Coordinates of C-alpha atoms and ligand atoms in Angstrom, one line a residue:
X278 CA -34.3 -28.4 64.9
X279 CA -31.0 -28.2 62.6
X280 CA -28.5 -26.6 64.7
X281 CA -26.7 -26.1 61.0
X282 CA -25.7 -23.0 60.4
X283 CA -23.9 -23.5 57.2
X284 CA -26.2 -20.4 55.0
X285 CA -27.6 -21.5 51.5
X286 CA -25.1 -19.8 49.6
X287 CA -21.5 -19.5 50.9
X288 CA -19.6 -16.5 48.9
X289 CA -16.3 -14.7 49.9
X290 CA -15.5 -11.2 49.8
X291 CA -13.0 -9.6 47.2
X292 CA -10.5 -9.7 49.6
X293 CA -10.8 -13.6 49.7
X294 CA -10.9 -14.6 46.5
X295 CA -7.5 -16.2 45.0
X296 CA -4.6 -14.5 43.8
X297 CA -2.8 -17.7 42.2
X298 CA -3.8 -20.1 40.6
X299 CA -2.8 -23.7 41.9
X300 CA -0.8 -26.3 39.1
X301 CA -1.4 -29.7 40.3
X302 CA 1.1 -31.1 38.4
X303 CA 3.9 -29.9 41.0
X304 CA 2.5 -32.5 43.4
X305 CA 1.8 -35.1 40.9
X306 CA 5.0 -38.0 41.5
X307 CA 4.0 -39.5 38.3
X308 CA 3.5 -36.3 36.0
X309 CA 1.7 -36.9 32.7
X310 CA 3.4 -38.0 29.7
X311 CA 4.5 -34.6 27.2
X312 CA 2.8 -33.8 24.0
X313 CA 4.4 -35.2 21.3
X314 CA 5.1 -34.0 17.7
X315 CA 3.2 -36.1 15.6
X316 CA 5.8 -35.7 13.0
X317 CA 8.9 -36.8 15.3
X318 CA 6.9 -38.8 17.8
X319 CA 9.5 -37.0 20.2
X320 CA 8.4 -34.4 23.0
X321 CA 6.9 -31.3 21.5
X322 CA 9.6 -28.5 22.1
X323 CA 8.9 -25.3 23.4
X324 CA 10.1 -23.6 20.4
X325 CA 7.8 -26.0 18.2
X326 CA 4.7 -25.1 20.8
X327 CA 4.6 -21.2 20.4
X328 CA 3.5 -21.5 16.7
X329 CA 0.6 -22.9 18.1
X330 CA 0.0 -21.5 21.6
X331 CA 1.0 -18.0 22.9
X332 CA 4.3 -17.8 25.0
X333 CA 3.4 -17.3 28.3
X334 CA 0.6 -20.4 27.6
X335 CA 3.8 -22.4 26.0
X336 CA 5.5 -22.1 29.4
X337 CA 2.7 -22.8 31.6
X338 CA 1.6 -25.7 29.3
X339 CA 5.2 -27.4 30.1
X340 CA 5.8 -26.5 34.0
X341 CA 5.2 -29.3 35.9
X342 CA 7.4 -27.8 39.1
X343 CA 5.9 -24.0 39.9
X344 CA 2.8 -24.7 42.4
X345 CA 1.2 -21.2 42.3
X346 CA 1.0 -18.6 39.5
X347 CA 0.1 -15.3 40.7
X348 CA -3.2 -14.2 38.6
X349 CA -2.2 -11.5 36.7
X350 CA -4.1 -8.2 38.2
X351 CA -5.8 -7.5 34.5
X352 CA -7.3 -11.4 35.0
X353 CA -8.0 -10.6 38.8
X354 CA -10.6 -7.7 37.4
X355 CA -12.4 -9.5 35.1
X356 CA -12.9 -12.4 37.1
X357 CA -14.4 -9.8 39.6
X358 CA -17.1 -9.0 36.6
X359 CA -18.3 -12.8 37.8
X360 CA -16.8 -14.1 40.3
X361 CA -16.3 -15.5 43.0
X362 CA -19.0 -17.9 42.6
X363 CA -21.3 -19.3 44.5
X364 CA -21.3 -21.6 46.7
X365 CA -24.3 -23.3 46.8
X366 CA -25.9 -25.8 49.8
X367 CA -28.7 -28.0 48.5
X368 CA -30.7 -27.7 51.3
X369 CA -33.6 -28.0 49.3
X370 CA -32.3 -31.2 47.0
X371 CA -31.3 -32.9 50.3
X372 CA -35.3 -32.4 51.1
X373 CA -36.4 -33.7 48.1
X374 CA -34.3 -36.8 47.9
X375 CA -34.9 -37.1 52.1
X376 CA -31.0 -37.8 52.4
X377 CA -28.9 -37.4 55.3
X378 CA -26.2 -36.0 52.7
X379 CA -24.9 -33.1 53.0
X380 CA -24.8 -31.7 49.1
X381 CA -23.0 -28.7 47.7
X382 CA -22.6 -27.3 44.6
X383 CA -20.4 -24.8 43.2
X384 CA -22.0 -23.3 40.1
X385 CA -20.3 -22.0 37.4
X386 CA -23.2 -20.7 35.2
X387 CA -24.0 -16.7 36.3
X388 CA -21.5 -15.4 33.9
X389 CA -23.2 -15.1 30.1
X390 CA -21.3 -17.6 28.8
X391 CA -23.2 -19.6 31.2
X392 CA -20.0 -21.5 32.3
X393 CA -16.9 -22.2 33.7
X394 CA -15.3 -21.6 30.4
X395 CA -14.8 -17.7 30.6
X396 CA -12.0 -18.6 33.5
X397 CA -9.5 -19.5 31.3
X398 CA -11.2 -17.8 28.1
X399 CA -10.1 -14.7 29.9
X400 CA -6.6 -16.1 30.4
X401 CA -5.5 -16.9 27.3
X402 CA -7.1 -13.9 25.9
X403 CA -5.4 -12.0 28.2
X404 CA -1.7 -13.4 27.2
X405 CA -2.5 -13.3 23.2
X406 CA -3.0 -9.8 24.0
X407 CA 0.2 -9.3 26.2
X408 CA 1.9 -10.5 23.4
X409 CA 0.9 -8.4 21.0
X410 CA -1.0 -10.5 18.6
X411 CA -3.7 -9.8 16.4
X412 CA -6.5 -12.9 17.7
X413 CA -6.9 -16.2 18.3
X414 CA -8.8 -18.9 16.7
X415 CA -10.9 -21.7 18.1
X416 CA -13.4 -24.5 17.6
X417 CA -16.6 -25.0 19.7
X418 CA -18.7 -27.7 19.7
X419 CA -21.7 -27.1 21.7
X420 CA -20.9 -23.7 21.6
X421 CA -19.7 -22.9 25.2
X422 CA -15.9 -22.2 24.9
X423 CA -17.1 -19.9 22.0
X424 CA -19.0 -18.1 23.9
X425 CA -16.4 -17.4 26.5
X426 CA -13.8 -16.5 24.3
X427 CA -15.6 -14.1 22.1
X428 CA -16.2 -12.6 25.9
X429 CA -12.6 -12.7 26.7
X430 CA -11.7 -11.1 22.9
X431 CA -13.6 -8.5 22.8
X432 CA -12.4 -7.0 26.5
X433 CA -8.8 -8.0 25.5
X434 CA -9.1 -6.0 21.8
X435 CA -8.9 -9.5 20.1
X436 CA -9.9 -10.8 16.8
X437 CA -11.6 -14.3 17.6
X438 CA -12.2 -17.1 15.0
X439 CA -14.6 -19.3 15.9
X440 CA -14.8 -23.3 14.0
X441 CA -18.0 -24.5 15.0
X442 CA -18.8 -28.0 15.1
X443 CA -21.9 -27.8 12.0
X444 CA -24.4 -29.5 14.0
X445 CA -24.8 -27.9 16.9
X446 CA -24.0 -24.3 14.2
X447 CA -27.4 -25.3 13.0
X448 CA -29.2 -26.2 16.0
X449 CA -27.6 -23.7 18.0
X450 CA -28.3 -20.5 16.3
X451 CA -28.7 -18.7 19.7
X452 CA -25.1 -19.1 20.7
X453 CA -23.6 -18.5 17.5
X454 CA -25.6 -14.9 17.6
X455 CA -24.2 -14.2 21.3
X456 CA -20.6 -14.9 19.8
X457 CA -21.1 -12.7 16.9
X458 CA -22.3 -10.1 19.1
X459 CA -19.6 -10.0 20.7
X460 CA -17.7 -9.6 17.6
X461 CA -16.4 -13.3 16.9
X462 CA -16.8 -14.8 13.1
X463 CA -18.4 -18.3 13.7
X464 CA -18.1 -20.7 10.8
X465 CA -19.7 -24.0 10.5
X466 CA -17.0 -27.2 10.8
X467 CA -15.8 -28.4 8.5
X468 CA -15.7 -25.5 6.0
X469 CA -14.4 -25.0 2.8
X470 CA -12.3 -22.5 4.0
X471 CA -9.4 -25.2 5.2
X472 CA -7.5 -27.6 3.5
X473 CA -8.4 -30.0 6.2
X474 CA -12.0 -29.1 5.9
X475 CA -12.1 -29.5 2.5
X476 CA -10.2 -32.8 2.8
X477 CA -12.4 -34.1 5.4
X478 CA -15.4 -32.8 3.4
X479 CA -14.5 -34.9 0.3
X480 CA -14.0 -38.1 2.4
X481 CA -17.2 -37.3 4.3
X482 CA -19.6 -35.5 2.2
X483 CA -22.7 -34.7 4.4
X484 CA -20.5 -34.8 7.8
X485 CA -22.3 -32.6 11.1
X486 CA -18.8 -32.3 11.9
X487 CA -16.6 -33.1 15.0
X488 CA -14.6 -31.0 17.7
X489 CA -11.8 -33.0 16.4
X490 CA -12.3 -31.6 13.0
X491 CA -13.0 -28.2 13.8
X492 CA -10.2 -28.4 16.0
X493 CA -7.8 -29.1 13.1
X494 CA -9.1 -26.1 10.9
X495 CA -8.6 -24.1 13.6
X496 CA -5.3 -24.7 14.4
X497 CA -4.6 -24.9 10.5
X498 CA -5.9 -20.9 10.7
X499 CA -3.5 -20.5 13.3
X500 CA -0.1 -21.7 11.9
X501 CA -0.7 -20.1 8.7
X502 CA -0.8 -17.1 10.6
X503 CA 1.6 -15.4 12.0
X504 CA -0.6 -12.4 13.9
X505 CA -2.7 -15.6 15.3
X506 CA -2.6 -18.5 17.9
X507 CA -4.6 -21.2 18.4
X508 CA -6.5 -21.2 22.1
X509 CA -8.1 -24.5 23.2
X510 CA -11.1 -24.6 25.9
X511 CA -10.2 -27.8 27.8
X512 CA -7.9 -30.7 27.8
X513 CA -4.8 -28.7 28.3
X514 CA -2.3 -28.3 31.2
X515 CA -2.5 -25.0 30.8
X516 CA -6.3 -24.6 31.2
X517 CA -6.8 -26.9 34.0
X518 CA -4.2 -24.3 35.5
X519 CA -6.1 -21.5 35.5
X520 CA -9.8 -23.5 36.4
X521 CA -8.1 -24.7 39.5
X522 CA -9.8 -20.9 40.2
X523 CA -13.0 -22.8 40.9
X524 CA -11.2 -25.5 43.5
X525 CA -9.5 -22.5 45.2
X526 CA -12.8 -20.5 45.7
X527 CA -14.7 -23.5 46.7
X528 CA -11.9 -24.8 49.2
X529 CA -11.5 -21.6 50.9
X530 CA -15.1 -21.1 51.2
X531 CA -15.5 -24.3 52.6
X532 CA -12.8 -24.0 55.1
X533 CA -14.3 -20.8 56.5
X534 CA -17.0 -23.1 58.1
X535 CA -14.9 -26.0 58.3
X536 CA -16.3 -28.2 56.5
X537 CA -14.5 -31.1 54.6
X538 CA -16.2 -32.4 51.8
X539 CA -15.9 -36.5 51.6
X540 CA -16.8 -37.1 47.5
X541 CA -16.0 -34.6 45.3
X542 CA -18.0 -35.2 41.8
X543 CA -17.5 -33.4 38.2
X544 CA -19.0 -34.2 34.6
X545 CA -16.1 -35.1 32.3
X546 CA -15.9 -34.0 28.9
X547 CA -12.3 -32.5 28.2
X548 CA -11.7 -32.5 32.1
X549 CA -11.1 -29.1 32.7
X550 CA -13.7 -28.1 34.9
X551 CA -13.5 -31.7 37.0
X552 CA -9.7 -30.7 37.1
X553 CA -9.9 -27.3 38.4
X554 CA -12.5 -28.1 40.6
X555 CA -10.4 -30.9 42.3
X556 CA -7.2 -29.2 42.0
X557 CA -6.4 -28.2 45.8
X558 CA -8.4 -31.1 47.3
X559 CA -6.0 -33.6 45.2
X560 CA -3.3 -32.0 46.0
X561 CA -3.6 -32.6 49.8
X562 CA -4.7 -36.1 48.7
X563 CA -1.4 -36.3 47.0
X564 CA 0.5 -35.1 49.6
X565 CA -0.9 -37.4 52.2
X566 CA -2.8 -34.3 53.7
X567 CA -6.3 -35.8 53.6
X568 CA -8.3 -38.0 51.8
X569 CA -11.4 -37.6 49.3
X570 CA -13.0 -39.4 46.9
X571 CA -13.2 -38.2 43.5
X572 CA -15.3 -39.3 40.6
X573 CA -15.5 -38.3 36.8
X574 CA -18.8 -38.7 35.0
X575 CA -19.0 -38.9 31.4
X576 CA -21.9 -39.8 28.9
X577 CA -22.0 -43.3 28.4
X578 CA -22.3 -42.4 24.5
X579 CA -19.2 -40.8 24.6
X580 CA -17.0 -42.7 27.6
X581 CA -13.5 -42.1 27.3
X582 CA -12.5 -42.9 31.0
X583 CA -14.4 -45.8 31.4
X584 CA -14.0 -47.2 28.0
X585 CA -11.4 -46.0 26.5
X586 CA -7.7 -46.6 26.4
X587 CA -4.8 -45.0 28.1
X588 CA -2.0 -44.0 24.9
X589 CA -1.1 -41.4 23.0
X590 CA -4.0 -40.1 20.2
X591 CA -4.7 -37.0 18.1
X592 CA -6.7 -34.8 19.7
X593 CA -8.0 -34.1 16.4
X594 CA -9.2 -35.2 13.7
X595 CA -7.4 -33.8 10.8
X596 CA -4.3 -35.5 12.6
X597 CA -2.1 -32.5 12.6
X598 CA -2.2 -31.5 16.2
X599 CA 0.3 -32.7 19.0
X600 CA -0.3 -36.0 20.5
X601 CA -1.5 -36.5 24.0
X602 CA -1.2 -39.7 26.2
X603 CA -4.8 -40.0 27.7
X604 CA -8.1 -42.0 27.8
X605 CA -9.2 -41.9 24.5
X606 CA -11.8 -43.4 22.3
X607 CA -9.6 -42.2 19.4
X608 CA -9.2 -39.4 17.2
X609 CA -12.1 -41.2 14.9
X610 CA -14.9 -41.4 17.4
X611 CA -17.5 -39.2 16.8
X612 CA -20.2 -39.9 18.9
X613 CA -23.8 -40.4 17.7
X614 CA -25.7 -37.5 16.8
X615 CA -29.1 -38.2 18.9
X616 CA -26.3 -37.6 21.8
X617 CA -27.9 -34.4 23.0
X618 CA -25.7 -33.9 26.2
X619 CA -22.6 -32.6 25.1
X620 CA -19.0 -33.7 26.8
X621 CA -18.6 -35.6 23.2
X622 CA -14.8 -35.1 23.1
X623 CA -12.7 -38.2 22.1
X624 CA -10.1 -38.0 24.9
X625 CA -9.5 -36.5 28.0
X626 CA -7.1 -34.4 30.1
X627 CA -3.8 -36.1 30.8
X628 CA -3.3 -34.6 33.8
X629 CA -6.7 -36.3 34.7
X630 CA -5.8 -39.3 32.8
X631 CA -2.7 -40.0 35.0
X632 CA -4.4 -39.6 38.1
X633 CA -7.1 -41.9 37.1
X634 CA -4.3 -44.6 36.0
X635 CA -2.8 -44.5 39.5
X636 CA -6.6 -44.4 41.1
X637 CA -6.4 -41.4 42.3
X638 CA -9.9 -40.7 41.2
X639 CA -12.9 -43.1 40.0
X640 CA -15.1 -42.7 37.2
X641 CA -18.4 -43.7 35.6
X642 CA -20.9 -43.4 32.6
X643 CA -24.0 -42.8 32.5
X644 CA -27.1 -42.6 30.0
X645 CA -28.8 -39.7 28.7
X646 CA -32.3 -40.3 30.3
X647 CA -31.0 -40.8 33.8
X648 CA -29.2 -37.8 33.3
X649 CA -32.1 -35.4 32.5
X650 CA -34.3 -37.0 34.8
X651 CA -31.5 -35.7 37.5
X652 CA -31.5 -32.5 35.8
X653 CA -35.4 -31.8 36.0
X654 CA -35.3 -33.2 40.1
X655 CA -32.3 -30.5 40.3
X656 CA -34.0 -27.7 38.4
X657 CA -37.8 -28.2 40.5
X658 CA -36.0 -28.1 43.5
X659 CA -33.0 -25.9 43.5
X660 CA -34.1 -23.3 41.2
X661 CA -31.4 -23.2 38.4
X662 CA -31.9 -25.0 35.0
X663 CA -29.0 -27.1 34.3
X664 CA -26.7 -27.3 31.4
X665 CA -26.6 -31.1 30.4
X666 CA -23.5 -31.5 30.7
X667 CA -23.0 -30.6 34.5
X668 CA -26.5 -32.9 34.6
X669 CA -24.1 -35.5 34.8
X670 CA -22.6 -34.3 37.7
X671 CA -26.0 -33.9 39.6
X672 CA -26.9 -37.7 38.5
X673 CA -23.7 -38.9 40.4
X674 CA -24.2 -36.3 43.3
X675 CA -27.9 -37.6 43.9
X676 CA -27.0 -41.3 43.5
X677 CA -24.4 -41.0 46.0
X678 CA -27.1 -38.8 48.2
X679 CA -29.5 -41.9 48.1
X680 CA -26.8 -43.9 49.0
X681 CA -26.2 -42.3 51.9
X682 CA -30.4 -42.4 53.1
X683 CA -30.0 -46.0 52.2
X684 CA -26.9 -46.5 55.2
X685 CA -28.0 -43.6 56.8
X686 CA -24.4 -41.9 56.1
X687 CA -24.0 -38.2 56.8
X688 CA -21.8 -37.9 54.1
X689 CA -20.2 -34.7 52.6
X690 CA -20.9 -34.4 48.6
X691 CA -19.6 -31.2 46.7
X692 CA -20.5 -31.4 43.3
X693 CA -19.8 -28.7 39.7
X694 CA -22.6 -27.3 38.4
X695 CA -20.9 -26.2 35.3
X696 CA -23.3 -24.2 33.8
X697 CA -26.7 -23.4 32.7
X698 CA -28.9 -25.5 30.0
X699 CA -30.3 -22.1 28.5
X700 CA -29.3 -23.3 25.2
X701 CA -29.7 -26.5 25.2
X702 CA -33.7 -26.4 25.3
X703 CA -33.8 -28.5 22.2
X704 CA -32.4 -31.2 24.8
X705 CA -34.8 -30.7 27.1
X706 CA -37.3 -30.7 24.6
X707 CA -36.6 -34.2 23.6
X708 CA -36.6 -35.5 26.7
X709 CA -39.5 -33.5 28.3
X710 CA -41.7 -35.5 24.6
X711 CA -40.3 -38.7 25.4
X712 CA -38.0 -39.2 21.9
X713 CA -34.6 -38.5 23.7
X714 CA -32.9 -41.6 22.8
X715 CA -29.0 -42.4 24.1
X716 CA -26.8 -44.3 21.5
X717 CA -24.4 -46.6 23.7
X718 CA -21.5 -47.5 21.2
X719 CA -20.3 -51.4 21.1
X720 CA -17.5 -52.9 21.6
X721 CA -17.5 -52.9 17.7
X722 CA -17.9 -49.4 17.4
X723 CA -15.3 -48.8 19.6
X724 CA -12.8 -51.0 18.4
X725 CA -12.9 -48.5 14.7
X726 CA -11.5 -45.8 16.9
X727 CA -9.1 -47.8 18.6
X728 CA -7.9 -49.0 15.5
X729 CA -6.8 -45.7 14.3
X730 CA -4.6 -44.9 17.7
X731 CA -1.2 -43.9 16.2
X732 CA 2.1 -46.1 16.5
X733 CA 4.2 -44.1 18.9
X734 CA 8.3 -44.5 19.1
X735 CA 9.8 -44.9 22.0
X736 CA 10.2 -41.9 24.4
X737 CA 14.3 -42.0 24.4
Ligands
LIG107 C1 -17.6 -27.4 28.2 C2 -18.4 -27.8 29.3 C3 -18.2 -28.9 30.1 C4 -17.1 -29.9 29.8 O1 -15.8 -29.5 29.7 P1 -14.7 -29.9 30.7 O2 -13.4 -29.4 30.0 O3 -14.7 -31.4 30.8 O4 -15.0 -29.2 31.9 C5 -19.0 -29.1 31.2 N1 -20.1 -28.3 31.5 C6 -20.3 -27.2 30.7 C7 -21.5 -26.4 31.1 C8 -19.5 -26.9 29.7 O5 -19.7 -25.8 28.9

């Protein structure tokens, strides 16, 4: 008999949940690179940010020295609308795959949303707010980070203007209803309503679109506005800040039991959830506390990390955005349209970028059939349907589960479960008649995207 006593799901009280958030970036000894002004090519100012971003997101977006920011007491109360989250052990998944593994999850999804979005949704909402402005606007590809923010608007009193990437505005009617609902205006990307959408609409009539496009019109909306700022879902400094709520919760639940986890695993699309999730385990990693491994998965259709290159790119399309240094398959890419499983963003976090360049953290890619097969073992076993993209989590998690029944390794695995695949039965459709096809881009293909990496000066 298991003398375990670890329960199924771990949760803490009010009284345990964090009060800060944790910023990474004060232990990182090689920081990533700044945003650049595409114009200059010279470090994106302050003063240059906050026509884009709201000012307290300016200043959290370029503080790489403050470890803890104290959750503002307004954010504290909504996150106690859905959090703290649960912490989940896969008893039952460690059954069915007959593993000696020890699996957890930390899942993200029993918000409406359906994901880890609303965390920092309700952040930046919160500070566009504090600052008196009228909204925000956005793009959305799948449709998650709408979700979220129309959420986070409508508690704050926000306007929210929602770019949605057009194929996933036609095949995801359900989401775009839940964002109107909550009072956002969704408009298919690219629209006629930009001068970017309109430019890429003449150079690509018939387009589904692109977060990197609907990116652009969005922030175009934005900086012709004074009343508005832009918000982004992902990516950011400043949003991995305030997910490093779902590392926090997850450490301090774990450490009530004491357990240490040995491989930490998160699906990759922007990085934000991967990064919040790893946030405090890093840090001790950095700081020669402990050790862990850490792995980023990302859809082989779409693999910046393991693919891509490490420079500075556009994170859009349109080309009028600052300039990150990060993986990236470059501004471009647009991966193929049969690629059902979302995380189909060109780049990648640079905070997660530079840690992966110093090998800090490993990655890998995987296809679209392997990861719904993962996500139908998951969902028979443990109950929840899975969003695709945290699928690709669960692939990892169970691979390295196997691994472990192979050697016979009690290994510790905590793993994201990002979200819920409510709206992604079209998805699961596919794959559940057979015609879910993956499109795996050449070297070829790649090489068009690369081509178009910008020429960056010097950093003086
Ligand atoms: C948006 C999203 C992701 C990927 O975004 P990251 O910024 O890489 O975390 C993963 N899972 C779900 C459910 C999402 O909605």
């Amino acid at each position: 008999m298991s003398t375990d006593k670890i329960p199924y799901k771990i949760y803490l009280s009010e009284s345990e949940m964090p009060t800060a958030w944790y910023n990474l970036r004060a232990d990182m000894k090689n920081k990533p690179a700044p945003l650049l002004n595409p114009g200059t090519g010279q470090p994106l100012t302050a003063e240059e940010m906050r026509d884009i971003f709201c000012d307290e997101l300016v200043r959290q977006e370029l503080d790489e020295t403050t470890a803890y920011y104290p959750i503002p007491q307004e954010i504290q109360s909504f996150y106690k609308m859905y959090r703290p989250s649960p912490l989940v052990r896969a008893y039952c998944l460690e059954e069915k795959l007959q593993t000696p593994a020890k699996i957890y999850y930390k899942f993200e999804g029993n918000n409406t949303s359906g994901s880890h979005k609303l965390n920092s949704a309700a952040a930046q909402a919160y500070y566009a707010r504090q600052q008196g402005l009228k909204g925000v606007t956005t793009e959305t590809g799948a449709g998650q980070w709408g979700t979220a923010l129309s959420m986070a608007c409508s508690y704050f009193g926000l306007d929210c203007k929602v770019y949605m990437v057009k194929v996933s505005y036609e095949q995801k009617p359900f989401r775009r209803e839940v964002m109107r609902t909550y009072g956002a205006s969704v408009t298919p990307s690219p629209s006629m309503e930009t001068e970017v959408g309109r430019k890429i609409l003449a150079e690509h009539p018939g387009t589904t679109g692109s977060l990197g496009c609907a990116i652009s019109e969005a922030v175009e909306v934005a900086v012709s506005n004074p009343s508005y700022r832009y918000v982004l879902g992902s990516v950011l400094n400043q949003v991995m800040l305030h997910q490093s709520v779902i590392g926090l919760e997850t450490k301090a639940a774990m450490d009530k039991y004491g357990i240490k986890p040995d491989i930490i695993i998160g699906c990759a699309g922007g990085g934000s959830n991967l990064g919040g999730l790893i946030a405090p385990f890093m840090g001790e990693k950095l700081r020669g506390e402990a050790d862990y491994r850490f792995i980023a998965v990302e859809p082989a259709s779409c693999p910046s990390f393991t693919r891509g290159r490490f420079a500075y790119d556009f994170c859009d399309t349109g080309k009028i955005c600052p300039l990150a240094k990060m993986y990236t398959l470059g501004s471009g890419f647009i991966p193929s349209p049969n690629h059902a499983g979302g995380l189909r963003f060109h780049g990648m976090s640079p905070v997660l970028s530079q840690l992966y360049h110093d090998g800090f953290m490993e990655a890998r890619a995987e296809e679209q059939g392997d990861v719904f097969e993962a996500a139908v073992t998951f969902a028979r076993v443990e109950g929840i349907l899975p969003a695709p993209e945290s699928s690709h989590a669960i692939r990892a998690a169970i691979d390295e589960a196997l691994k472990c029944k192979e050697t016979g390794e009690e290994k510790t695995i905590l793993f994201g479960l990002t979200g819920t695949g409510y709206f992604d039965l079209l998805a699961y459709q596919k794959y559940n008649d057979g015609a879910l096809s993956d499109y795996i881009p050449s070297d070829e293909d790649l090489a068009i995207g690369f081509a178009g990496l910008p020429q960056v000066p010097k950093q003086t």
